Short mmCIF file of C-alpha atoms in Angstrom, two decimals:
data_model
loop_
_atom_site.label_atom_id
_atom_site.label_comp_id
_atom_site.label_asym_id
_atom_site.label_seq_id
_atom_site.Cartn_x
_atom_site.Cartn_y
_atom_site.Cartn_z
CA MET A 1 77.59 358.77 37.98
CA LEU A 2 78.41 358.35 34.26
CA PHE A 3 76.97 361.82 33.67
CA ALA A 4 79.36 363.34 36.22
CA LEU A 5 82.27 361.43 34.71
CA GLY A 6 81.28 362.70 31.26
CA HIS A 7 82.03 366.31 32.22
CA ILE A 8 85.44 365.31 33.57
CA GLN A 9 86.20 363.22 30.46
CA GLN A 10 85.40 366.22 28.24
CA ARG A 11 88.04 368.30 30.08
CA ILE A 12 90.55 365.49 29.62
CA ALA A 13 89.94 365.37 25.87
CA GLU A 14 90.49 369.13 25.55
CA SER A 15 94.04 369.35 26.89
CA GLU A 16 96.90 366.93 27.58
CA THR A 17 98.61 369.09 30.20
CA GLY A 18 95.47 370.44 31.82
CA SER A 19 93.89 367.03 31.75
CA ILE A 20 96.06 365.52 34.48
CA LYS A 21 93.98 367.10 37.24
CA ALA A 22 90.82 365.94 35.48
CA ARG A 23 92.23 362.40 35.20
CA TRP A 24 92.99 362.56 38.93
CA GLU A 25 89.41 363.69 39.68
CA PHE A 26 88.06 360.92 37.44
CA GLY A 27 90.22 358.41 39.32
CA GLN A 28 89.10 359.76 42.69
CA GLU A 29 85.47 359.24 41.73
CA LEU A 30 86.19 355.66 40.69
CA VAL A 31 88.17 354.93 43.86
CA ARG A 32 85.15 356.11 45.88
CA GLN A 33 82.96 353.67 43.94
CA ARG A 34 85.17 350.65 44.56
CA LEU A 35 84.17 347.74 46.72
CA GLY A 36 87.48 346.72 48.27
CA LYS A 37 90.01 346.76 45.44
CA GLN A 38 87.47 346.28 42.62
CA LEU A 39 84.93 348.45 40.89
CA PRO A 40 81.33 347.22 41.18
CA HIS A 41 80.49 344.50 38.67
CA GLY A 42 79.94 345.93 35.20
CA LEU A 43 81.03 349.50 35.99
CA ARG A 44 84.40 349.23 34.21
CA SER A 45 82.61 347.99 31.07
CA GLN A 46 80.09 350.83 31.26
CA ILE A 47 82.90 353.37 31.56
CA ARG A 48 84.84 351.79 28.67
CA GLU A 49 81.77 351.90 26.43
CA ALA A 50 80.59 355.36 27.49
CA PHE A 51 83.96 357.07 27.06
CA GLY A 52 85.91 354.80 24.69
CA LEU A 53 88.63 354.18 27.29
CA GLU A 54 90.95 351.21 27.57
CA SER A 55 90.87 349.30 30.86
CA SER A 56 94.50 350.25 31.42
CA GLU A 57 93.62 353.97 31.24
CA ILE A 58 90.86 353.48 33.81
CA THR A 59 93.31 351.66 36.08
CA ARG A 60 95.95 354.38 35.68
CA ARG A 61 93.50 357.08 36.66
CA MET A 62 92.64 355.17 39.83
CA GLN A 63 96.36 354.62 40.53
CA LEU A 64 96.97 358.36 40.12
CA ALA A 65 94.20 359.17 42.60
CA GLU A 66 95.47 356.60 45.11
CA LYS A 67 99.15 357.49 44.89
CA PHE A 68 98.66 361.27 45.01
CA SER A 69 95.85 361.83 47.47
CA SER A 70 96.03 365.63 47.74
CA PRO A 71 96.05 368.47 45.19
CA GLU A 72 99.50 369.47 46.49
CA GLU A 73 100.93 366.00 45.79
CA LEU A 74 99.36 366.07 42.32
CA LYS A 75 100.85 369.49 41.61
CA ALA A 76 104.30 368.26 42.69
CA VAL A 77 104.19 365.22 40.40
CA CYS A 78 103.00 367.41 37.51
CA GLU A 79 105.98 369.70 38.06
CA ARG A 80 108.42 366.76 38.29
CA CYS A 81 107.10 365.27 35.07
CA GLY A 82 106.71 368.50 33.12
CA GLY A 83 102.92 368.21 32.92
CA SER A 84 103.13 365.09 30.74
CA TRP A 85 100.59 362.31 31.38
CA ARG A 86 102.79 359.78 29.53
CA ARG A 87 105.75 360.70 31.72
CA ILE A 88 103.70 360.36 34.89
CA ILE A 89 102.62 356.90 33.75
CA ARG A 90 106.19 355.89 32.89
CA GLU A 91 107.93 357.39 35.91
CA GLU A 92 105.34 357.30 38.68
CA LEU A 93 102.68 354.66 37.99
CA THR A 94 104.55 351.66 36.62
CA LYS A 95 105.68 349.02 39.09
CA ALA A 96 109.07 348.33 37.52
CA ALA A 97 110.70 349.32 34.28
CA ARG A 98 111.03 346.49 31.76
CA LEU A 99 113.16 346.28 28.68
CA PRO A 100 111.28 347.05 25.43
CA ASP A 101 111.80 343.52 24.02
CA GLU A 102 110.52 341.99 27.24
CA ILE A 103 107.46 344.23 27.16
CA ALA A 104 106.72 343.40 23.54
CA TRP A 105 107.06 339.64 24.04
CA ARG A 106 104.99 339.61 27.24
CA ASP A 107 102.26 341.77 25.70
CA ARG A 108 102.08 339.53 22.60
CA MET A 109 101.81 336.39 24.73
CA LYS A 110 99.17 337.92 27.00
CA TRP A 111 97.14 338.98 23.95
CA ARG A 112 97.36 335.46 22.50
CA LEU A 113 96.38 333.82 25.77
CA ASP A 114 93.45 336.22 26.22
CA LYS A 115 92.28 335.38 22.69
CA ILE A 116 92.51 331.63 23.37
CA LYS A 117 90.66 332.07 26.67
CA GLN A 118 87.87 334.00 24.95
CA GLU A 119 87.58 331.40 22.18
CA ALA A 120 87.28 328.64 24.78
CA ALA A 121 84.63 330.61 26.69
CA ASP A 122 82.64 331.32 23.52
CA ALA A 123 82.69 327.62 22.59
CA GLY A 124 82.02 326.41 26.15
CA HIS A 125 85.37 324.61 26.38
CA GLN A 126 86.94 326.28 29.43
CA GLY A 127 87.41 322.94 31.21
CA GLU A 128 89.27 321.46 28.25
CA LEU A 129 91.44 324.57 28.01
CA VAL A 130 92.35 324.26 31.69
CA GLU A 131 93.38 320.63 31.11
CA LEU A 132 95.50 321.58 28.09
CA LEU A 133 97.20 324.43 29.93
CA GLU A 134 97.90 322.29 33.00
CA SER A 135 99.44 319.60 30.79
CA THR A 136 101.54 322.17 28.96
CA LEU A 137 102.73 323.70 32.24
CA ARG A 138 103.73 320.27 33.59
CA THR A 139 105.76 319.63 30.42
CA LEU A 140 107.34 323.08 30.55
CA ARG A 141 108.30 322.64 34.22
CA SER A 142 109.77 319.23 33.50
CA GLU A 143 111.81 320.55 30.57
CA SER A 144 113.01 323.50 32.66
CA VAL A 145 114.21 321.16 35.42
CA GLU A 146 116.02 318.97 32.87
CA MET A 147 117.75 321.99 31.32
CA ALA A 148 118.86 323.24 34.75
CA ALA A 149 120.40 319.87 35.64
#
């Protein structure tokens, strides 16, 4: 399957505008491989390594294939968005628009939490991390209730 995806990925790399159909085809192939809502274990990592893609790009390609199931629907969205992949992502694939400051803060916090989670996993301290996070959440909830009163 990675071989077949490689040909599609090459077309994507060659042209931004012409690559939308190839991204859609790539996404369709991945949607066919899914078990329920998830790709088979390890497949996302194989795709990331083989093609140098971010997980978010893989997800967007699957979203594109799911949301626009026919070539006619894909053509219509390409026309609406002027053939721009970034515009399709922004206008058609995001759940809800967020303010730039909100996006930046949330992304920074998620990155930090992911880093902490990975450090705990590497050191074998996941249980202790869970305890710390639960304690912190209890304190945060308590402080939020006090501020609201």
